[in-house]
Short mmCIF file of C-alpha atoms and ligand atoms in Angstrom, two decimals:
data_model
loop_
_atom_site.label_atom_id
_atom_site.label_comp_id
_atom_site.label_asym_id
_atom_site.label_seq_id
_atom_site.Cartn_x
_atom_site.Cartn_y
_atom_site.Cartn_z
CA MET T 1 135.60 115.57 132.62
CA THR T 2 133.21 115.25 129.70
CA LEU T 3 129.54 114.46 130.16
CA ASN T 4 127.67 111.99 128.04
CA ALA T 5 124.02 112.51 127.12
CA VAL T 6 123.84 108.95 125.86
CA SER T 7 124.10 105.97 128.21
CA PRO T 8 127.48 104.28 127.76
CA TRP T 9 127.42 101.79 124.91
CA GLN T 10 127.91 98.19 125.96
CA CYS T 11 130.60 97.14 123.51
CA SER T 12 130.87 93.40 123.08
CA SER T 13 134.66 93.23 123.17
CA PRO T 14 137.86 95.27 123.37
CA ALA T 15 137.80 95.34 119.56
CA GLY T 16 134.38 97.01 119.79
CA GLU T 17 135.74 99.61 122.22
CA ALA T 18 138.62 100.28 119.85
CA ASN T 19 136.24 100.65 116.90
CA TYR T 20 134.18 103.13 118.87
CA ALA T 21 137.25 105.20 119.79
CA ALA T 22 138.49 105.12 116.19
CA ALA T 23 135.11 106.23 114.82
CA ARG T 24 135.06 109.18 117.25
CA ARG T 25 138.54 110.21 116.19
CA ARG T 26 137.54 109.99 112.54
CA TYR T 27 134.32 111.98 112.83
CA PRO T 28 132.69 113.98 115.62
CA ALA T 29 129.28 112.31 115.18
CA GLN T 30 128.13 108.70 114.99
CA ALA T 31 124.95 106.89 114.02
CA ILE T 32 124.68 103.82 116.21
CA VAL T 33 122.31 101.11 115.06
CA ASP T 34 121.08 98.40 117.40
CA LEU T 35 120.79 95.19 115.41
CA ALA T 36 118.84 93.58 118.26
CA ALA T 37 116.19 96.29 117.92
CA LEU T 38 115.98 95.65 114.16
CA ARG T 39 115.63 91.91 114.74
CA ASP T 40 113.03 92.37 117.46
CA ASN T 41 111.02 94.83 115.38
CA MET T 42 110.95 92.29 112.56
CA ARG T 43 110.00 89.50 114.96
CA HIS T 44 107.14 91.63 116.15
CA LEU T 45 105.97 92.35 112.59
CA VAL T 46 106.07 88.62 111.85
CA ASP T 47 103.97 88.03 114.98
CA VAL T 48 101.51 90.69 113.87
CA VAL T 49 100.81 88.80 110.64
CA GLY T 50 100.25 85.61 112.63
CA GLY T 51 103.73 84.09 112.93
CA PRO T 52 105.96 82.17 110.53
CA ASN T 53 103.34 79.57 109.63
CA SER T 54 100.40 81.89 109.07
CA GLY T 55 100.52 81.85 105.29
CA THR T 56 101.60 85.49 105.28
CA ALA T 57 105.29 86.15 104.77
CA VAL T 58 107.02 89.42 105.66
CA MET T 59 109.40 91.41 103.46
CA GLY T 60 111.95 93.67 105.11
CA VAL T 61 112.04 96.76 102.91
CA VAL T 62 115.70 97.79 102.84
CA LYS T 63 115.64 100.33 100.03
CA ALA T 64 117.81 103.45 100.22
CA ASP T 65 120.59 101.79 102.21
CA ALA T 66 117.98 100.40 104.60
CA TYR T 67 116.50 103.84 105.24
CA GLY T 68 120.04 105.04 106.02
CA HIS T 69 120.73 102.29 108.56
CA GLY T 70 123.11 100.32 106.32
CA LEU T 71 121.90 97.88 103.67
CA LEU T 72 123.64 94.65 104.65
CA PRO T 73 123.52 94.84 108.46
CA ALA T 74 119.83 95.77 108.37
CA ALA T 75 119.03 93.06 105.81
CA LEU T 76 120.76 90.40 107.92
CA ALA T 77 119.01 91.57 111.10
CA ALA T 78 115.65 91.48 109.28
CA LEU T 79 116.32 87.90 108.20
CA ALA T 80 117.33 87.03 111.77
CA GLY T 81 113.95 88.40 112.86
CA GLY T 82 112.04 86.14 110.49
CA ALA T 83 111.71 88.11 107.26
CA THR T 84 111.71 85.75 104.29
CA TRP T 85 111.73 88.49 101.67
CA LEU T 86 113.80 91.62 101.18
CA GLY T 87 112.78 94.52 98.99
CA THR T 88 114.75 97.35 97.40
CA ALA T 89 113.50 100.03 95.08
CA GLN T 90 116.68 100.40 93.00
CA SER T 91 117.92 97.28 91.27
CA HIS T 92 121.60 97.84 92.12
CA GLU T 93 120.78 97.37 95.81
CA ALA T 94 119.02 94.08 95.09
CA LEU T 95 122.07 92.88 93.16
CA LEU T 96 124.36 94.09 95.93
CA LEU T 97 122.50 91.99 98.51
CA ARG T 98 123.04 88.87 96.40
CA ARG T 99 126.69 89.79 95.77
CA LEU T 100 127.24 90.27 99.49
CA GLY T 101 126.16 86.72 100.09
CA ILE T 102 122.39 86.68 100.64
CA GLY T 103 121.58 83.89 98.20
CA PRO T 104 118.24 82.70 96.81
CA ASP T 105 118.32 79.84 99.32
CA ARG T 106 117.89 82.41 102.11
CA CYS T 107 115.24 84.74 100.80
CA HIS T 108 113.44 86.21 97.86
CA ILE T 109 114.40 89.73 96.85
CA LEU T 110 112.04 92.04 94.99
CA THR T 111 113.09 95.20 93.14
CA TRP T 112 110.85 97.74 91.49
CA VAL T 113 112.43 100.96 90.24
CA TYR T 114 113.95 101.05 86.78
CA ASN T 115 113.16 102.12 83.28
CA GLY T 116 112.61 99.40 80.71
CA THR T 117 115.58 100.44 78.57
CA GLU T 118 118.66 100.48 80.79
CA VAL T 119 117.98 98.13 83.66
CA PRO T 120 120.34 95.17 84.20
CA PHE T 121 117.54 92.63 83.68
CA ASP T 122 119.93 89.87 82.67
CA GLU T 123 121.85 90.09 85.92
CA LEU T 124 118.65 90.35 87.93
CA ILE T 125 117.27 87.18 86.38
CA GLU T 126 120.57 85.36 86.83
CA ALA T 127 120.68 86.46 90.48
CA ASP T 128 117.17 85.09 91.10
CA ILE T 129 115.74 88.49 91.88
CA ASP T 130 112.01 89.07 91.56
CA ILE T 131 111.17 91.98 89.31
CA SER T 132 108.17 94.26 89.30
CA VAL T 133 106.64 95.15 85.96
CA GLY T 134 104.20 97.99 85.60
CA SER T 135 104.62 99.17 82.03
CA LEU T 136 104.41 97.63 78.58
CA ALA T 137 108.01 98.66 77.88
CA GLY T 138 109.02 96.86 81.08
CA ILE T 139 107.26 93.65 80.01
CA ASP T 140 108.92 93.69 76.59
CA ALA T 141 112.41 94.38 77.91
CA LEU T 142 112.11 91.78 80.65
CA ALA T 143 110.80 89.13 78.25
CA GLU T 144 113.71 89.82 75.89
CA ALA T 145 116.18 89.46 78.74
CA ALA T 146 114.57 86.23 79.94
CA ARG T 147 114.92 84.75 76.44
CA ARG T 148 118.53 85.90 76.26
CA VAL T 149 119.39 84.40 79.63
CA GLY T 150 117.35 81.28 78.92
CA ARG T 151 115.51 81.36 82.24
CA PRO T 152 112.03 82.54 83.17
CA ALA T 153 111.96 85.91 84.90
CA ARG T 154 110.10 86.02 88.23
CA VAL T 155 107.51 88.76 87.81
CA HIS T 156 105.32 90.77 90.17
CA VAL T 157 102.66 92.63 88.24
CA LYS T 158 102.37 96.14 89.67
CA VAL T 159 98.90 97.63 89.54
CA ASP T 160 97.96 101.21 90.25
CA SER T 161 95.07 100.80 92.67
CA GLY T 162 95.01 104.53 93.35
CA PHE T 163 98.49 105.64 94.40
CA GLY T 164 99.18 107.21 91.03
CA ARG T 165 102.80 106.13 90.80
CA ASN T 166 103.99 102.84 89.27
CA GLY T 167 101.78 100.18 87.81
CA PHE T 168 99.08 99.47 85.29
CA THR T 169 95.88 101.44 85.59
CA PRO T 170 92.54 99.61 85.34
CA ALA T 171 92.09 101.11 81.86
CA GLY T 172 95.53 99.98 80.71
CA PHE T 173 95.33 96.50 82.18
CA ASP T 174 93.81 94.66 79.20
CA ALA T 175 96.78 95.66 77.07
CA ALA T 176 99.13 94.43 79.81
CA LEU T 177 97.29 91.11 80.12
CA ALA T 178 97.38 90.66 76.35
CA ARG T 179 101.18 90.73 76.54
CA LEU T 180 101.64 88.90 79.82
CA VAL T 181 99.41 85.89 79.11
CA PRO T 182 101.30 84.47 76.10
CA LEU T 183 104.67 85.12 77.74
CA ALA T 184 103.50 83.32 80.87
CA LYS T 185 102.12 80.40 78.85
CA GLU T 186 105.37 80.16 76.94
CA GLY T 187 107.31 80.08 80.21
CA VAL T 188 109.29 83.25 79.50
CA LEU T 189 107.75 84.99 82.47
CA HIS T 190 106.86 83.31 85.74
CA ILE T 191 103.98 85.34 87.20
CA VAL T 192 104.74 85.21 90.90
CA GLY T 193 102.83 88.11 92.32
CA GLN T 194 100.40 90.95 91.97
CA TRP T 195 101.03 94.03 94.05
CA SER T 196 100.23 97.64 94.68
CA HIS T 197 100.99 100.42 97.17
CA LEU T 198 98.72 102.38 99.52
CA ALA T 199 98.64 106.17 99.58
CA VAL T 200 97.17 107.01 102.99
CA ALA T 201 97.17 103.86 105.11
CA ASP T 202 98.87 105.84 107.88
CA SER T 203 95.99 108.23 108.52
CA PRO T 204 93.42 106.31 110.55
CA ASP T 205 92.29 109.65 111.99
CA VAL T 206 91.03 111.02 108.65
CA PRO T 207 87.75 109.39 107.50
CA GLU T 208 88.23 110.40 103.84
CA PHE T 209 91.60 108.65 103.85
CA VAL T 210 90.18 105.50 105.42
CA ALA T 211 87.53 105.47 102.69
CA SER T 212 90.16 106.00 100.02
CA THR T 213 92.20 103.04 101.33
CA ASP T 214 89.00 100.96 101.23
CA ARG T 215 88.57 101.94 97.59
CA GLN T 216 92.19 101.02 96.83
CA ILE T 217 91.59 97.58 98.33
CA GLU T 218 88.47 97.01 96.18
CA THR T 219 90.37 98.10 93.07
CA PHE T 220 93.25 95.78 94.00
CA LYS T 221 90.86 92.83 94.30
CA GLU T 222 89.31 93.66 90.94
CA PHE T 223 92.79 93.48 89.37
CA THR T 224 93.21 90.02 90.93
CA ARG T 225 89.90 88.88 89.41
CA ARG T 226 91.04 90.07 86.00
CA MET T 227 94.32 88.17 86.29
CA GLU T 228 92.46 85.04 87.34
CA GLN T 229 90.04 85.35 84.43
CA ALA T 230 92.96 85.79 82.05
CA GLY T 231 94.44 82.54 83.37
CA ILE T 232 97.45 84.06 85.13
CA ALA T 233 96.30 84.12 88.75
CA PRO T 234 99.04 85.53 90.98
CA GLU T 235 100.57 83.06 93.44
CA ILE T 236 100.92 85.84 96.00
CA ARG T 237 99.37 89.26 96.48
CA HIS T 238 100.87 92.07 98.51
CA LEU T 239 99.62 95.52 99.37
CA ALA T 240 100.42 96.28 103.02
CA ASN T 241 103.19 98.68 104.06
CA THR T 242 103.99 99.15 107.77
CA ALA T 243 100.78 101.06 108.46
CA ALA T 244 98.55 98.39 106.95
CA THR T 245 100.64 95.57 108.43
CA LEU T 246 99.98 97.08 111.85
CA ASP T 247 96.35 98.00 111.56
CA ARG T 248 94.71 96.38 108.52
CA PRO T 249 94.97 92.61 109.08
CA GLN T 250 92.32 92.00 106.39
CA ILE T 251 94.84 92.95 103.69
CA HIS T 252 97.91 91.04 104.80
CA PHE T 253 97.30 88.58 101.93
CA GLU T 254 100.34 86.31 101.35
CA LEU T 255 103.03 88.92 101.98
CA THR T 256 103.38 92.29 103.69
CA ARG T 257 106.07 94.90 103.05
CA PRO T 258 106.96 96.89 106.16
CA GLY T 259 109.85 99.33 105.94
CA ILE T 260 109.68 102.00 108.62
CA GLY T 261 108.41 99.51 111.21
CA LEU T 262 111.62 97.50 110.86
CA TYR T 263 113.58 100.60 111.84
CA GLY T 264 111.31 101.06 114.84
CA TYR T 265 108.98 103.87 113.84
CA GLU T 266 105.29 104.17 113.22
CA PRO T 267 104.63 105.64 109.76
CA ASP T 268 102.93 108.78 111.00
CA PRO T 269 102.79 110.30 114.49
CA ALA T 270 99.02 110.47 113.91
CA MET T 271 99.14 106.71 114.57
CA GLY T 272 100.83 107.22 117.96
CA THR T 273 104.39 106.56 119.09
CA PRO T 274 106.70 103.63 118.37
CA ARG T 275 105.99 102.27 121.83
CA ASP T 276 102.23 102.14 121.14
CA TRP T 277 103.06 99.67 118.36
CA HIS T 278 105.71 97.70 120.31
CA LEU T 279 108.48 99.03 118.09
CA THR T 280 111.89 100.32 119.16
CA PRO T 281 113.76 102.92 117.11
CA ALA T 282 117.05 101.26 116.17
CA MET T 283 119.23 104.28 115.44
CA THR T 284 120.82 106.76 117.83
CA LEU T 285 122.48 109.85 116.38
CA GLN T 286 125.04 111.42 118.69
CA ALA T 287 127.79 114.04 118.33
CA GLN T 288 130.66 115.48 120.31
CA LEU T 289 130.45 119.20 120.99
CA GLY T 290 132.85 121.66 119.37
CA THR T 291 133.47 125.13 120.74
CA VAL T 292 131.63 126.02 123.94
CA LYS T 293 131.83 129.71 124.90
CA ASP T 294 130.16 132.54 126.74
CA VAL T 295 128.30 135.22 124.78
CA GLU T 296 126.42 138.34 125.77
CA ALA T 297 122.71 139.03 125.54
CA GLY T 298 121.58 140.17 122.11
CA HIS T 299 124.30 138.26 120.25
CA GLY T 300 123.22 137.20 116.76
CA ILE T 301 123.61 133.45 116.21
CA SER T 302 124.44 131.98 112.77
CA TYR T 303 123.57 133.17 109.26
CA GLY T 304 120.85 135.73 108.90
CA ARG T 305 120.79 136.67 112.60
CA THR T 306 117.49 134.81 112.94
CA TYR T 307 118.25 134.08 116.59
CA LEU T 308 119.43 136.65 119.13
CA THR T 309 120.48 135.45 122.57
CA PRO T 310 117.82 136.71 124.98
CA ASN T 311 120.27 136.80 127.94
CA ASP T 312 123.93 136.49 128.75
CA THR T 313 124.53 132.82 128.05
CA SER T 314 126.85 130.15 126.66
CA THR T 315 126.65 128.54 123.26
CA ALA T 316 127.86 125.14 122.07
CA ILE T 317 128.62 123.91 118.56
CA VAL T 318 127.14 120.62 117.38
CA PRO T 319 129.41 119.53 114.51
CA LEU T 320 126.66 118.34 112.15
CA GLY T 321 125.07 120.37 109.38
CA TYR T 322 123.05 120.11 106.22
CA ALA T 323 126.00 118.46 104.48
CA ASP T 324 125.44 115.62 106.96
CA GLY T 325 121.75 115.57 106.16
CA ILE T 326 120.59 117.69 109.08
CA HIS T 327 117.70 119.56 107.57
CA ARG T 328 118.19 123.30 107.28
CA SER T 329 114.44 123.50 107.80
CA ALA T 330 115.11 122.26 111.36
CA SER T 331 116.70 125.64 112.14
CA GLY T 332 115.34 127.44 115.18
CA PHE T 333 114.79 131.15 115.41
CA ASP T 334 113.17 133.95 117.24
CA MET T 335 113.48 136.59 114.54
CA GLN T 336 112.56 136.85 110.88
CA GLY T 337 113.85 140.13 109.54
CA ALA T 338 112.92 142.58 112.26
CA LYS T 339 109.88 140.57 113.32
CA HIS T 340 109.77 138.35 116.36
CA VAL T 341 108.67 134.87 115.27
CA GLU T 342 109.42 131.87 117.41
CA LYS T 343 110.11 128.48 115.93
CA HIS T 344 111.73 125.59 117.78
CA GLY T 345 114.65 123.96 116.00
CA GLY T 346 115.51 120.28 116.16
CA PRO T 347 116.04 118.96 119.72
CA VAL T 348 119.34 117.92 121.27
CA ARG T 349 119.74 116.14 124.60
CA VAL T 350 122.66 117.54 126.57
CA MET T 351 123.87 116.19 129.90
CA THR T 352 124.46 118.94 132.49
CA THR T 353 125.45 118.88 136.13
CA GLU T 354 121.73 119.36 136.83
CA GLY T 355 120.80 116.31 134.76
CA PRO T 356 119.77 115.96 131.12
CA ARG T 357 118.38 119.03 129.35
CA LEU T 358 116.71 119.30 126.02
CA TYR T 359 117.94 122.18 123.86
CA HIS T 360 116.91 123.22 120.38
CA VAL T 361 118.90 124.34 117.35
CA SER T 362 119.45 128.09 117.77
CA GLY T 363 119.57 129.98 114.50
CA ARG T 364 120.19 128.48 111.09
CA VAL T 365 121.71 125.07 110.52
CA CYS T 366 125.01 125.60 108.63
CA MET T 367 126.74 123.22 106.24
CA ASP T 368 128.81 121.34 108.84
CA GLN T 369 127.53 122.59 112.19
CA PHE T 370 124.78 124.19 114.17
CA ILE T 371 124.66 126.07 117.43
CA LEU T 372 122.83 125.56 120.71
CA ASP T 373 122.02 128.37 123.14
CA LEU T 374 122.58 126.66 126.49
CA HIS T 375 120.41 129.24 128.29
CA GLY T 376 122.92 129.58 131.10
CA SER T 377 126.59 129.45 131.86
CA ALA T 378 128.38 126.41 130.44
CA ALA T 379 130.72 126.46 133.42
CA ALA T 380 127.78 126.30 135.83
CA LEU T 381 126.04 123.65 133.72
CA GLY T 382 129.23 121.62 133.41
CA VAL T 383 129.01 121.54 129.61
CA HIS T 384 132.36 121.25 127.80
CA GLU T 385 133.87 120.86 124.38
CA GLY T 386 133.99 117.12 123.62
CA ASP T 387 130.83 116.21 125.55
CA THR T 388 128.62 113.73 123.75
CA VAL T 389 125.13 115.01 122.96
CA GLU T 390 122.22 113.14 121.44
CA LEU T 391 120.07 114.30 118.53
CA PHE T 392 117.75 111.32 118.59
CA GLY T 393 117.48 107.78 119.89
CA PRO T 394 114.93 105.17 120.93
CA GLY T 395 112.84 107.72 122.82
CA ARG T 396 113.36 106.49 126.37
CA GLY T 397 110.96 107.49 129.10
CA GLU T 398 109.30 110.67 130.23
CA ASP T 399 112.15 111.55 132.61
CA TYR T 400 114.89 110.47 130.26
CA ALA T 401 113.44 112.95 127.74
CA GLU T 402 115.11 111.41 124.74
CA PRO T 403 114.21 112.93 121.39
CA THR T 404 113.34 110.71 118.44
CA ALA T 405 113.53 111.15 114.68
CA ASP T 406 109.83 112.07 114.89
CA ASP T 407 110.80 115.17 116.89
CA TRP T 408 113.35 116.13 114.23
CA ALA T 409 110.72 115.46 111.58
CA ARG T 410 108.34 117.86 113.30
CA ALA T 411 111.06 120.53 113.56
CA ALA T 412 111.93 120.13 109.87
CA ASP T 413 108.34 119.75 108.67
CA THR T 414 108.98 116.32 107.22
CA ILE T 415 108.71 112.63 108.16
CA SER T 416 111.09 110.39 110.12
CA TYR T 417 111.89 108.49 106.90
CA GLU T 418 113.58 111.57 105.46
CA ILE T 419 115.47 112.27 108.69
CA PHE T 420 117.45 109.02 108.48
CA THR T 421 117.67 108.56 104.74
CA CYS T 422 119.26 112.00 104.45
CA LEU T 423 122.07 111.19 106.88
CA ARG T 424 125.22 111.11 104.77
CA ASN T 425 127.59 108.24 104.87
CA ARG T 426 130.39 110.43 106.17
CA ILE T 427 128.72 109.92 109.56
CA PRO T 428 130.08 106.55 110.69
CA ARG T 429 127.44 103.85 111.11
CA LEU T 430 128.29 101.60 114.05
CA TYR T 431 126.44 98.42 114.98
CA LEU T 432 125.53 97.03 118.38
CA HIS T 433 124.80 93.38 119.18
CA ALA T 434 126.00 91.84 115.91
CA ALA T 435 127.25 88.71 117.65
CA ASP T 436 123.98 88.32 119.62
CA VAL T 437 121.76 88.65 116.58
CA LEU T 438 123.65 87.13 113.67
CA ALA T 439 125.21 83.77 112.99
CA PRO T 440 129.01 83.91 112.89
CA GLN T 441 129.11 83.58 109.10
CA ASP T 442 126.82 86.64 108.83
CA VAL T 443 128.88 88.65 111.31
CA ALA T 444 131.84 87.84 109.07
CA ARG T 445 130.07 89.50 106.11
CA LEU T 446 130.03 92.88 107.89
CA ASP T 447 132.81 95.45 107.95
CA PRO T 448 134.55 94.54 111.22
CA SER T 449 135.50 98.17 111.89
CA THR T 450 131.78 99.03 112.24
CA LEU T 451 131.00 96.54 115.03
CA LEU T 452 130.83 97.72 118.62
C1 PLP E 501 108.88 102.06 100.86
C2 PLP E 501 107.88 101.09 100.45
C3 PLP E 501 107.30 100.22 101.38
C4 PLP E 501 107.51 100.35 102.86
O1 PLP E 501 106.76 101.42 103.35
P1 PLP E 501 106.77 101.80 104.91
O2 PLP E 501 105.81 102.89 105.04
O3 PLP E 501 108.17 102.22 105.22
O4 PLP E 501 106.40 100.57 105.64
C5 PLP E 501 106.46 99.24 100.90
N1 PLP E 501 106.19 99.13 99.58
C6 PLP E 501 106.73 99.96 98.66
C7 PLP E 501 106.39 99.81 97.23
C8 PLP E 501 107.58 100.98 99.06
O5 PLP E 501 108.10 101.80 98.15
#
């Protein structure tokens, strides 16, 4: 009998059961995404800004394949939850959303990463996609494309209020206005928005960072005044990411842009846990164990012998490695060279005959697998090859002891965002609750083999 560290999935139909079985045969790990959690997270974010009629709209940020959750399913769930905008960094993802059937009648789409020389501006304009401009080269190239296509381009003027990434600086803004104003008057560019990004909105515990966000807000407002004075007042302003959507209501303006909150996480554990913010992590990463065997005390585990078994024990292979996006920095060890140094690796929930136990990566993460020291006899613990173990999930209860992507982020010295965006697409993505969350015509847009 195999044990399952994850509660059984409630598949919606025999076809869902068959998809689940097929995915497990194809690959010994699965990322299961709950579309109801995505929808409910978005509903909550819409409530936080005051509801659908508050004058503040919400964009679901679905860049980077929806933070690894799957672009189209996540986008559709966000719309089901009340998002009226979608945002992608790379322009090809914005175009893909339109091509997959999310038309301009359903939502606006904003895209912001490109260089002014090779971006498919013509297609973006034709697909009714809003485009960020933050450089003079970008303005020129976009204006040329708009003339070629014969339609005004919908523009969001990106201003650098202090992030130091994209956008016009205060010193460079007169030159930008000098180009934008005539193009707007001529109708080549339609100035829709003015926007910027916050650097440290997720650190309410650090007074210097709170002050620096305050300064970014003042700078942002000054940019708005300059646009107004130049006669191209933005119709909408947007500045708030998830952190500011959750805890800076004064800067919701006409649109907010949460990303990580849609996927159910707070931006920084310094802000608390997902539950503190009424968010539910949508993705569960699980795997089926490979070899389980007994080893003696003092056995070196994995490359570099950074972990030596302290006692006679059993080990189990988790068939996921850095080629799947499991961070090598989430390795766990008790030795570095000859020195004893203890560092916990990423956590894994394993079901045993004594109930669920949390183990940690023992030794280095390899390319396709890592190893767990079970700290006991597998036979006594009832742990077998083929058992399903859980790397992270929604983070249920104290007793349930379910790890989250935040725990993996801590083990790898990174942030939850990087934990899911690094997960390679060779790990099947499977979706729960499609039929509950999406209209039938949207369910039909999804790959049927991915629906549970
Ligand atoms: C990624 C991103 C967001 C979303 O940030 P979260 O912290 O995930 O809410 C918003 N705006 C821009 C410009 C981004 O790049």
